Coordinates of N, CA and C and ligand atoms in Angstrom, one line a residue:
X1 N -67.5 -157.3 -78.1 CA -67.9 -156.8 -79.4 C -67.1 -157.4 -80.5
X2 N -67.7 -157.9 -81.6 CA -67.0 -158.4 -82.7 C -67.3 -157.4 -83.9
X3 N -66.2 -157.1 -84.5 CA -66.2 -156.2 -85.7 C -65.8 -156.9 -86.9
X4 N -66.8 -157.3 -87.7 CA -66.5 -158.0 -89.0 C -65.9 -156.9 -90.0
X5 N -64.6 -157.1 -90.3 CA -63.9 -156.1 -91.2 C -64.6 -156.0 -92.5
X6 N -64.7 -154.7 -92.9 CA -65.3 -154.3 -94.2 C -66.8 -154.7 -94.3
X7 N -67.4 -154.8 -95.5 CA -68.8 -155.0 -95.7 C -69.0 -155.5 -97.1
X8 N -69.7 -156.5 -97.4 CA -69.8 -156.9 -98.8 C -70.4 -155.8 -99.7
X9 N -71.2 -154.9 -99.1 CA -71.8 -153.8 -99.8 C -70.8 -152.7 -100.2
X10 N -69.6 -152.8 -99.6 CA -68.7 -151.7 -99.8 C -68.3 -151.6 -101.3
X11 N -68.3 -152.7 -102.0 CA -67.9 -152.8 -103.4 C -68.8 -151.9 -104.3
X12 N -70.0 -151.8 -103.9 CA -71.0 -151.0 -104.7 C -71.2 -149.6 -104.1
X13 N -70.3 -149.2 -103.2 CA -70.5 -147.8 -102.6 C -69.1 -147.2 -102.5
X14 N -68.4 -147.1 -103.6 CA -67.0 -146.6 -103.6 C -67.0 -145.2 -103.1
X15 N -67.9 -144.4 -103.6 CA -67.9 -142.9 -103.2 C -68.1 -142.8 -101.7
X16 N -69.1 -143.5 -101.2 CA -69.3 -143.3 -99.8 C -68.2 -143.8 -98.9
X17 N -67.6 -145.0 -99.2 CA -66.5 -145.5 -98.4 C -65.2 -144.7 -98.6
X18 N -65.1 -144.0 -99.7 CA -63.8 -143.2 -99.8 C -63.9 -141.9 -99.1
X19 N -65.0 -141.5 -98.6 CA -65.2 -140.2 -97.9 C -64.2 -140.2 -96.7
X20 N -63.4 -139.2 -96.5 CA -62.5 -139.2 -95.4 C -63.2 -139.0 -94.0
X21 N -62.8 -139.7 -93.0 CA -63.3 -139.4 -91.7 C -62.1 -139.1 -90.7
X22 N -62.5 -138.5 -89.6 CA -61.5 -138.0 -88.7 C -61.1 -139.2 -87.8
X23 N -59.8 -139.6 -87.8 CA -59.4 -140.7 -86.9 C -58.5 -140.1 -85.7
X24 N -58.7 -138.8 -85.5 CA -57.9 -138.2 -84.4 C -56.6 -137.8 -84.8
X25 N -55.7 -138.7 -85.2 CA -54.4 -138.4 -85.6 C -54.3 -137.8 -87.0
X26 N -55.3 -138.2 -87.8 CA -55.3 -137.6 -89.2 C -56.7 -138.1 -89.8
X27 N -56.8 -137.9 -91.1 CA -58.1 -138.4 -91.7 C -57.8 -139.6 -92.6
X28 N -58.8 -140.4 -92.7 CA -58.6 -141.6 -93.5 C -60.0 -142.0 -94.1
X29 N -59.9 -142.9 -95.1 CA -61.2 -143.3 -95.8 C -62.1 -143.9 -94.8
X30 N -63.4 -143.6 -95.0 CA -64.5 -144.2 -94.1 C -64.3 -145.7 -93.9
X31 N -64.1 -146.4 -95.0 CA -63.9 -147.9 -95.0 C -63.3 -148.3 -96.3
X32 N -62.9 -149.6 -96.4 CA -62.3 -150.1 -97.6 C -63.1 -151.4 -98.0
X33 N -62.9 -151.8 -99.3 CA -63.6 -153.0 -99.7 C -62.9 -154.2 -99.0
X34 N -61.7 -154.1 -98.6 CA -61.0 -155.3 -98.2 C -60.4 -156.1 -99.4
X35 N -59.7 -157.2 -99.2 CA -59.1 -157.9 -100.2 C -60.0 -159.1 -100.6
X36 N -59.5 -160.0 -101.5 CA -60.2 -161.2 -101.8 C -59.2 -162.2 -102.3
X37 N -59.7 -163.4 -102.4 CA -58.8 -164.4 -103.1 C -58.9 -164.2 -104.6
X38 N -57.9 -164.9 -105.3 CA -57.9 -164.8 -106.8 C -59.2 -165.3 -107.4
X39 N -59.9 -166.2 -106.7 CA -61.1 -166.8 -107.2 C -62.3 -166.0 -106.8
X40 N -62.1 -164.9 -106.0 CA -63.2 -164.0 -105.7 C -63.9 -164.2 -104.4
X41 N -63.4 -165.0 -103.5 CA -63.9 -165.1 -102.2 C -63.4 -163.8 -101.4
X42 N -64.4 -163.0 -101.0 CA -64.0 -161.7 -100.5 C -63.7 -161.8 -99.0
X43 N -62.8 -160.9 -98.6 CA -62.5 -160.8 -97.2 C -63.8 -160.4 -96.4
X44 N -64.6 -159.6 -97.0 CA -65.9 -159.2 -96.3 C -66.8 -160.4 -96.0
X45 N -66.8 -161.4 -97.0 CA -67.6 -162.6 -96.7 C -66.9 -163.4 -95.6
X46 N -65.6 -163.5 -95.7 CA -64.8 -164.3 -94.7 C -65.0 -163.7 -93.3
X47 N -64.9 -162.4 -93.2 CA -65.0 -161.8 -91.8 C -66.4 -162.0 -91.2
X48 N -67.4 -161.9 -92.0 CA -68.8 -162.2 -91.5 C -68.9 -163.6 -91.1
X49 N -68.4 -164.6 -91.9 CA -68.5 -166.0 -91.5 C -67.8 -166.3 -90.2
X50 N -66.6 -165.8 -90.1 CA -65.8 -166.1 -88.8 C -66.5 -165.4 -87.7
X51 N -67.0 -164.2 -87.9 CA -67.7 -163.4 -86.8 C -68.9 -164.1 -86.3
X52 N -69.7 -164.7 -87.2 CA -70.9 -165.5 -86.8 C -70.5 -166.7 -86.0
X53 N -69.5 -167.4 -86.4 CA -69.0 -168.5 -85.7 C -68.5 -168.1 -84.3
X54 N -67.8 -167.0 -84.3 CA -67.2 -166.5 -83.0 C -68.3 -166.0 -82.1
X55 N -69.3 -165.4 -82.6 CA -70.5 -164.9 -81.8 C -71.1 -166.1 -81.1
X56 N -71.4 -167.2 -81.8 CA -72.0 -168.4 -81.3 C -71.1 -169.0 -80.1
X57 N -69.8 -169.1 -80.4 CA -68.9 -169.7 -79.4 C -68.9 -168.8 -78.1
X58 N -68.8 -167.5 -78.3 CA -68.7 -166.6 -77.1 C -70.0 -166.6 -76.3
X59 N -71.1 -166.7 -77.0 CA -72.4 -166.7 -76.3 C -72.5 -168.0 -75.5
X60 N -72.0 -169.1 -76.1 CA -72.0 -170.4 -75.4 C -71.2 -170.3 -74.1
X61 N -70.2 -169.4 -74.1 CA -69.4 -169.2 -72.9 C -70.0 -168.2 -71.9
X62 N -71.1 -167.7 -72.3 CA -71.8 -166.8 -71.4 C -71.6 -165.3 -71.7
X63 N -70.9 -165.0 -72.7 CA -70.6 -163.6 -73.0 C -71.8 -162.9 -73.7
X64 N -72.0 -161.6 -73.5 CA -72.9 -160.8 -74.2 C -72.1 -160.3 -75.4
X65 N -72.6 -160.6 -76.6 CA -71.9 -160.3 -77.9 C -72.7 -159.4 -78.8
X66 N -72.1 -158.4 -79.3 CA -72.7 -157.5 -80.2 C -71.7 -157.4 -81.5
X67 N -72.3 -157.4 -82.6 CA -71.6 -157.1 -83.9 C -71.7 -155.7 -84.3
X68 N -70.6 -155.1 -84.8 CA -70.7 -153.7 -85.3 C -71.6 -153.6 -86.5
X69 N -71.6 -154.7 -87.3 CA -72.6 -154.7 -88.4 C -72.7 -156.2 -88.8
X70 N -73.8 -156.5 -89.5 CA -74.1 -157.8 -90.0 C -74.5 -157.8 -91.4
X71 N -73.8 -157.0 -92.2 CA -74.1 -156.7 -93.6 C -75.6 -156.3 -93.7
X72 N -76.1 -155.6 -92.6 CA -77.5 -155.2 -92.5 C -77.6 -153.7 -92.9
X73 N -76.5 -153.2 -93.4 CA -76.5 -151.8 -93.9 C -75.8 -151.8 -95.3
X74 N -76.1 -150.8 -96.1 CA -75.6 -150.8 -97.5 C -74.0 -150.9 -97.6
X75 N -73.3 -150.2 -96.6 CA -71.9 -150.2 -96.6 C -71.4 -149.9 -95.2
X76 N -70.1 -150.0 -95.0 CA -69.5 -149.6 -93.7 C -70.0 -150.6 -92.6
X77 N -70.0 -150.1 -91.3 CA -69.8 -148.7 -90.9 C -68.4 -148.1 -91.2
X78 N -68.4 -146.8 -91.1 CA -67.0 -146.1 -91.2 C -66.2 -146.5 -90.0
X79 N -64.9 -146.5 -90.2 CA -64.0 -146.9 -89.1 C -64.2 -146.1 -87.8
X80 N -64.5 -144.8 -87.9 CA -64.7 -144.1 -86.7 C -66.0 -144.6 -86.0
X81 N -67.0 -144.9 -86.8 CA -68.2 -145.4 -86.1 C -68.0 -146.8 -85.5
X82 N -67.2 -147.6 -86.2 CA -66.8 -148.9 -85.7 C -66.2 -148.8 -84.3
X83 N -65.3 -147.8 -84.1 CA -64.7 -147.6 -82.8 C -65.8 -147.1 -81.8
X84 N -66.6 -146.1 -82.3 CA -67.6 -145.5 -81.3 C -68.6 -146.6 -80.8
X85 N -68.9 -147.5 -81.7 CA -69.8 -148.6 -81.3 C -69.3 -149.4 -80.1
X86 N -68.0 -149.7 -80.2 CA -67.4 -150.4 -79.0 C -67.3 -149.6 -77.8
X87 N -67.0 -148.3 -78.0 CA -66.9 -147.4 -76.9 C -68.2 -147.2 -76.2
X88 N -69.3 -147.0 -77.0 CA -70.6 -146.7 -76.5 C -71.1 -148.0 -75.7
X89 N -70.8 -149.2 -76.2 CA -71.2 -150.4 -75.5 C -70.4 -150.7 -74.3
X90 N -69.3 -149.9 -74.1 CA -68.4 -150.1 -73.0 C -67.9 -151.6 -73.0
X91 N -67.6 -152.0 -74.2 CA -67.2 -153.4 -74.5 C -66.0 -153.8 -73.6
X92 N -66.0 -155.0 -73.0 CA -64.8 -155.5 -72.3 C -63.7 -155.8 -73.2
X93 N -64.0 -156.2 -74.4 CA -63.0 -156.5 -75.4 C -63.7 -156.4 -76.8
X94 N -62.9 -155.9 -77.8 CA -63.3 -155.8 -79.2 C -62.3 -156.6 -80.0
X95 N -62.9 -157.5 -80.9 CA -62.0 -158.1 -81.9 C -62.5 -157.8 -83.2
X96 N -61.6 -157.2 -84.0 CA -62.0 -156.9 -85.4 C -61.4 -158.0 -86.3
X97 N -62.2 -158.6 -87.1 CA -61.8 -159.8 -87.8 C -61.5 -159.4 -89.3
X98 N -60.3 -159.9 -89.7 CA -59.8 -159.6 -91.0 C -59.0 -160.7 -91.6
X99 N -58.8 -160.6 -92.9 CA -57.7 -161.5 -93.6 C -56.9 -160.5 -94.4
X100 N -55.7 -160.8 -94.6 CA -54.7 -159.9 -95.2 C -54.7 -160.1 -96.8
X101 N -54.2 -159.1 -97.4 CA -54.0 -159.2 -98.9 C -52.5 -158.8 -99.2
X102 N -51.6 -159.8 -98.9 CA -50.2 -159.6 -99.1 C -49.7 -160.4 -100.3
X103 N -48.5 -160.4 -100.5 CA -47.9 -161.1 -101.7 C -47.9 -162.6 -101.4
X104 N -48.1 -163.4 -102.5 CA -48.0 -164.9 -102.4 C -46.7 -165.3 -101.8
X105 N -46.7 -166.3 -100.9 CA -45.5 -166.6 -100.2 C -45.5 -166.1 -98.8
X106 N -46.2 -165.0 -98.6 CA -46.4 -164.4 -97.3 C -47.5 -165.2 -96.6
X107 N -47.3 -165.8 -95.5 CA -48.2 -166.7 -94.9 C -48.4 -166.4 -93.4
X108 N -49.5 -167.0 -92.9 CA -49.7 -167.0 -91.4 C -50.6 -165.9 -90.9
X109 N -50.9 -165.9 -89.6 CA -51.8 -165.0 -89.0 C -51.0 -163.9 -88.2
X110 N -51.6 -162.8 -88.0 CA -51.1 -161.9 -87.0 C -52.2 -161.0 -86.4
X111 N -51.9 -160.6 -85.2 CA -52.8 -159.8 -84.4 C -52.2 -158.4 -84.3
X112 N -53.1 -157.4 -84.6 CA -52.6 -156.0 -84.6 C -53.1 -155.3 -83.4
X113 N -52.1 -154.7 -82.7 CA -52.3 -154.0 -81.4 C -52.2 -152.5 -81.6
X114 N -53.0 -151.7 -80.9 CA -52.9 -150.3 -81.0 C -51.6 -149.7 -80.4
X115 N -51.0 -148.9 -81.2 CA -49.8 -148.1 -80.7 C -50.3 -147.0 -79.8
X116 N -49.4 -146.5 -79.0 CA -49.7 -145.3 -78.2 C -49.8 -144.1 -79.1
X117 N -51.0 -143.6 -79.3 CA -51.2 -142.4 -80.1 C -52.0 -141.4 -79.4
X118 N -51.8 -140.1 -79.7 CA -52.5 -139.0 -79.0 C -52.7 -137.9 -80.1
X119 N -53.9 -137.6 -80.4 CA -54.2 -136.5 -81.4 C -55.6 -136.4 -81.6
X120 N -56.1 -135.1 -81.5 CA -57.6 -134.9 -81.7 C -58.3 -135.7 -80.6
X121 N -59.3 -136.5 -81.1 CA -60.1 -137.3 -80.1 C -59.4 -138.6 -79.8
X122 N -58.3 -138.9 -80.4 CA -57.6 -140.2 -80.2 C -56.6 -140.1 -79.0
X123 N -56.8 -141.0 -78.1 CA -55.8 -141.2 -77.0 C -55.8 -142.6 -76.6
X124 N -54.9 -143.4 -77.1 CA -54.9 -144.8 -76.8 C -54.2 -145.2 -75.5
X125 N -53.6 -144.2 -74.8 CA -52.8 -144.6 -73.6 C -53.5 -145.6 -72.7
X126 N -54.8 -145.4 -72.4 CA -55.4 -146.3 -71.5 C -55.6 -147.7 -72.0
X127 N -55.6 -147.9 -73.3 CA -55.9 -149.2 -73.9 C -54.7 -150.0 -74.4
X128 N -53.6 -149.4 -74.5 CA -52.4 -150.0 -75.0 C -52.1 -151.3 -74.3
X129 N -52.0 -151.2 -72.9 CA -51.7 -152.4 -72.1 C -52.7 -153.5 -72.2
X130 N -54.0 -153.2 -71.9 CA -55.0 -154.3 -72.0 C -55.2 -154.8 -73.4
X131 N -55.0 -154.0 -74.4 CA -55.1 -154.5 -75.7 C -54.0 -155.5 -76.1
X132 N -52.8 -155.2 -75.6 CA -51.7 -156.1 -75.8 C -52.0 -157.5 -75.1
X133 N -52.5 -157.4 -73.9 CA -52.9 -158.6 -73.2 C -53.9 -159.4 -73.9
X134 N -54.9 -158.7 -74.4 CA -55.9 -159.4 -75.2 C -55.3 -160.0 -76.5
X135 N -54.4 -159.2 -77.1 CA -53.8 -159.7 -78.4 C -52.9 -160.9 -78.2
X136 N -52.2 -160.9 -77.1 CA -51.2 -162.0 -76.8 C -52.0 -163.3 -76.6
X137 N -53.1 -163.1 -75.8 CA -54.0 -164.3 -75.6 C -54.6 -164.8 -76.9
X138 N -55.1 -163.9 -77.7 CA -55.8 -164.3 -79.0 C -54.7 -165.0 -79.9
X139 N -53.5 -164.4 -80.0 CA -52.5 -165.0 -80.9 C -52.1 -166.4 -80.4
X140 N -51.9 -166.5 -79.1 CA -51.5 -167.8 -78.6 C -52.6 -168.9 -78.9
X141 N -53.9 -168.5 -78.6 CA -54.9 -169.5 -78.7 C -55.3 -169.7 -80.2
X142 N -55.1 -168.7 -81.0 CA -55.3 -168.9 -82.5 C -54.4 -169.9 -83.0
X143 N -53.1 -169.8 -82.7 CA -52.1 -170.7 -83.1 C -52.4 -172.1 -82.7
X144 N -52.8 -172.2 -81.4 CA -53.1 -173.5 -80.8 C -54.3 -174.2 -81.6
X145 N -55.3 -173.4 -81.8 CA -56.6 -174.0 -82.4 C -56.4 -174.3 -83.9
X146 N -55.7 -173.5 -84.6 CA -55.6 -173.6 -86.0 C -54.4 -174.4 -86.5
X147 N -53.4 -174.4 -85.7 CA -52.1 -175.0 -86.1 C -51.3 -174.1 -87.0
X148 N -51.9 -172.9 -87.3 CA -51.2 -171.9 -88.2 C -50.0 -171.3 -87.5
X149 N -49.0 -171.0 -88.3 CA -47.9 -170.3 -87.7 C -48.1 -168.8 -87.7
X150 N -47.4 -168.1 -86.8 CA -47.4 -166.6 -86.9 C -46.9 -166.2 -88.3
X151 N -47.4 -165.0 -88.7 CA -47.0 -164.5 -90.1 C -45.5 -164.5 -90.3
X152 N -45.1 -164.9 -91.5 CA -43.7 -164.9 -91.8 C -43.2 -163.6 -92.5
X153 N -44.1 -162.6 -92.5 CA -43.8 -161.3 -93.2 C -44.0 -160.1 -92.4
X154 N -44.5 -160.2 -91.2 CA -44.7 -159.1 -90.4 C -44.7 -159.6 -88.9
X155 N -44.2 -158.7 -88.0 CA -44.2 -159.1 -86.6 C -43.0 -159.9 -86.1
X156 N -42.1 -160.2 -87.0 CA -40.9 -160.9 -86.6 C -41.1 -162.2 -86.0
X157 N -42.2 -162.9 -86.5 CA -42.4 -164.3 -86.0 C -43.2 -164.3 -84.7
X158 N -43.6 -163.2 -84.2 CA -44.3 -163.1 -82.9 C -45.8 -163.3 -83.1
X159 N -46.3 -163.1 -84.3 CA -47.8 -163.1 -84.5 C -48.4 -161.8 -84.0
X160 N -47.6 -160.8 -83.7 CA -48.1 -159.5 -83.2 C -47.5 -158.4 -84.0
X161 N -48.3 -157.4 -84.3 CA -47.9 -156.2 -84.9 C -48.5 -155.0 -84.2
X162 N -47.8 -153.9 -84.2 CA -48.3 -152.7 -83.5 C -48.5 -151.6 -84.6
X163 N -49.7 -151.0 -84.7 CA -49.9 -150.0 -85.7 C -50.5 -148.7 -85.1
X164 N -50.1 -147.6 -85.7 CA -50.6 -146.3 -85.3 C -51.5 -145.7 -86.4
X165 N -51.8 -146.4 -87.4 CA -52.5 -145.8 -88.6 C -54.0 -146.3 -88.7
X166 N -54.4 -147.1 -87.8 CA -55.8 -147.7 -88.0 C -56.8 -146.9 -87.1
X167 N -57.7 -146.3 -87.8 CA -58.7 -145.5 -87.0 C -59.5 -146.3 -86.1
X168 N -59.8 -147.5 -86.4 CA -60.6 -148.4 -85.5 C -59.9 -148.7 -84.2
X169 N -58.6 -148.6 -84.2 CA -57.8 -148.8 -83.0 C -57.6 -147.4 -82.3
X170 N -57.2 -146.4 -83.1 CA -56.8 -145.1 -82.6 C -58.0 -144.5 -81.8
X171 N -59.2 -144.7 -82.3 CA -60.4 -144.0 -81.6 C -61.0 -144.9 -80.5
X172 N -60.5 -146.1 -80.3 CA -61.1 -147.0 -79.3 C -60.7 -146.5 -77.9
X173 N -61.7 -146.6 -77.0 CA -61.4 -146.3 -75.6 C -61.5 -147.6 -74.8
X174 N -61.8 -148.7 -75.5 CA -61.9 -150.0 -74.9 C -60.8 -151.0 -75.5
X175 N -60.4 -152.0 -74.8 CA -59.4 -152.9 -75.4 C -59.8 -153.5 -76.7
X176 N -58.9 -153.4 -77.7 CA -59.3 -153.8 -79.0 C -58.1 -154.3 -79.8
X177 N -58.3 -155.3 -80.6 CA -57.3 -155.8 -81.5 C -57.9 -156.2 -82.9
X178 N -57.1 -156.2 -83.9 CA -57.5 -156.7 -85.2 C -56.8 -158.1 -85.3
X179 N -57.5 -159.1 -85.8 CA -56.9 -160.4 -86.1 C -56.9 -160.5 -87.7
X180 N -55.7 -160.6 -88.2 CA -55.5 -160.9 -89.6 C -55.3 -162.5 -89.7
X181 N -56.3 -163.2 -90.1 CA -56.3 -164.6 -89.9 C -55.4 -165.4 -90.9
X182 N -55.1 -164.7 -92.0 CA -54.2 -165.3 -93.0 C -54.1 -164.4 -94.2
X183 N -53.4 -164.9 -95.2 CA -53.2 -164.0 -96.4 C -54.1 -164.6 -97.6
X184 N -55.0 -163.8 -98.0 CA -55.9 -164.2 -99.1 C -55.2 -164.2 -100.5
X185 N -54.0 -163.8 -100.5 CA -53.3 -163.9 -101.8 C -52.2 -165.0 -101.8
X186 N -52.2 -165.8 -100.8 CA -51.2 -166.9 -100.8 C -52.0 -168.2 -101.0
X187 N -51.7 -169.0 -101.9 CA -52.5 -170.2 -102.2 C -52.6 -171.2 -101.0
X188 N -51.5 -171.4 -100.3 CA -51.6 -172.3 -99.1 C -52.6 -171.7 -98.0
X189 N -52.4 -170.4 -97.8 CA -53.4 -169.8 -96.8 C -54.8 -169.8 -97.3
X190 N -55.0 -169.6 -98.7 CA -56.3 -169.6 -99.2 C -57.0 -170.9 -99.0
X191 N -56.2 -172.0 -99.1 CA -56.8 -173.3 -98.9 C -57.4 -173.4 -97.5
X192 N -56.8 -172.7 -96.5 CA -57.3 -172.7 -95.2 C -58.5 -171.8 -95.1
X193 N -58.3 -170.6 -95.5 CA -59.3 -169.5 -95.4 C -60.7 -169.9 -96.0
X194 N -60.6 -170.7 -97.1 CA -61.8 -171.0 -97.8 C -62.4 -172.3 -97.3
X195 N -61.9 -172.9 -96.2 CA -62.3 -174.1 -95.7 C -63.2 -173.8 -94.4
X196 N -64.4 -174.2 -94.5 CA -65.3 -173.9 -93.3 C -64.9 -174.5 -92.0
X197 N -64.3 -175.7 -92.1 CA -63.8 -176.4 -90.9 C -62.7 -175.6 -90.3
X198 N -61.8 -175.0 -91.2 CA -60.7 -174.2 -90.6 C -61.2 -172.9 -90.0
X199 N -62.2 -172.3 -90.7 CA -62.8 -171.1 -90.1 C -63.4 -171.3 -88.8
X200 N -64.0 -172.5 -88.5 CA -64.5 -172.8 -87.2 C -63.3 -172.9 -86.2
X201 N -62.2 -173.5 -86.6 CA -61.0 -173.5 -85.7 C -60.5 -172.1 -85.4
X202 N -60.5 -171.3 -86.4 CA -60.1 -169.9 -86.2 C -61.0 -169.2 -85.2
X203 N -62.3 -169.4 -85.4 CA -63.2 -168.8 -84.4 C -63.0 -169.3 -83.0
X204 N -62.7 -170.7 -82.9 CA -62.5 -171.3 -81.6 C -61.2 -170.7 -81.0
X205 N -60.2 -170.4 -81.8 CA -59.0 -169.9 -81.2 C -59.2 -168.5 -80.7
X206 N -59.9 -167.7 -81.5 CA -60.2 -166.3 -81.0 C -61.0 -166.3 -79.8
X207 N -62.1 -167.1 -79.8 CA -62.9 -167.2 -78.6 C -62.1 -167.6 -77.3
X208 N -61.2 -168.6 -77.5 CA -60.4 -169.0 -76.4 C -59.5 -167.9 -75.9
X209 N -59.0 -167.1 -76.8 CA -58.2 -166.0 -76.4 C -58.9 -164.9 -75.7
X210 N -60.1 -164.6 -76.2 CA -61.0 -163.7 -75.5 C -61.4 -164.2 -74.1
X211 N -61.7 -165.4 -74.0 CA -62.1 -166.0 -72.7 C -60.9 -165.9 -71.7
X212 N -59.8 -166.3 -72.1 CA -58.6 -166.3 -71.2 C -58.3 -164.8 -70.8
X213 N -58.4 -163.9 -71.7 CA -58.2 -162.5 -71.4 C -59.2 -162.0 -70.4
X214 N -60.5 -162.3 -70.6 CA -61.5 -161.7 -69.8 C -61.5 -162.4 -68.4
X215 N -61.1 -163.6 -68.3 CA -61.0 -164.3 -67.0 C -59.7 -163.9 -66.2
X216 N -58.9 -163.1 -66.9 CA -57.7 -162.6 -66.2 C -56.8 -163.7 -65.7
Ligands
ZN301 ZN1 -59.3 -156.1 -93.7

């Protein structure tokens, strides 16, 4: 399953996406608009583009691929529903595609892995290990395909970060990672993120990571 982060429609549905939802450990906004470049290329447009490219590549490899949304709904899905969609599909792997909105000068990609959390309906114990394996493979292949370096502002140069505050990870019962492909607020990263040829490389890297993970 591919989860394109955010939704272009979120910008016009502030009230709906601000509604808190239960993420097990606490409550959090249904969804967010995501970031954008200074010139207005939105993260939501970026994630859909990379997700479409990734879907094509994974299908060519023989995978059955489902998107959590294709901008075919007014906003969202909410983060709890994004998790439930992967769970209901019994997905072998879920990749949530994002780009970051950090300070200029902060560059590079990172893959976010679920922390061990338990609370309410959230219990990530069964997915922490396989998600790390998925994430390590995606990070390695992403670096190889794009030539990008691991983020210089998070993850200590490993290209990996572990978070306990993301509902889409906390509520997942199947292996899942977020890929932050670059920083939409850094001019050098923006030059990559806005380049269709680079986005194809990003999708190729993610696909290669998923393939390696699934083939064990
Ligand atoms: Zn995002």
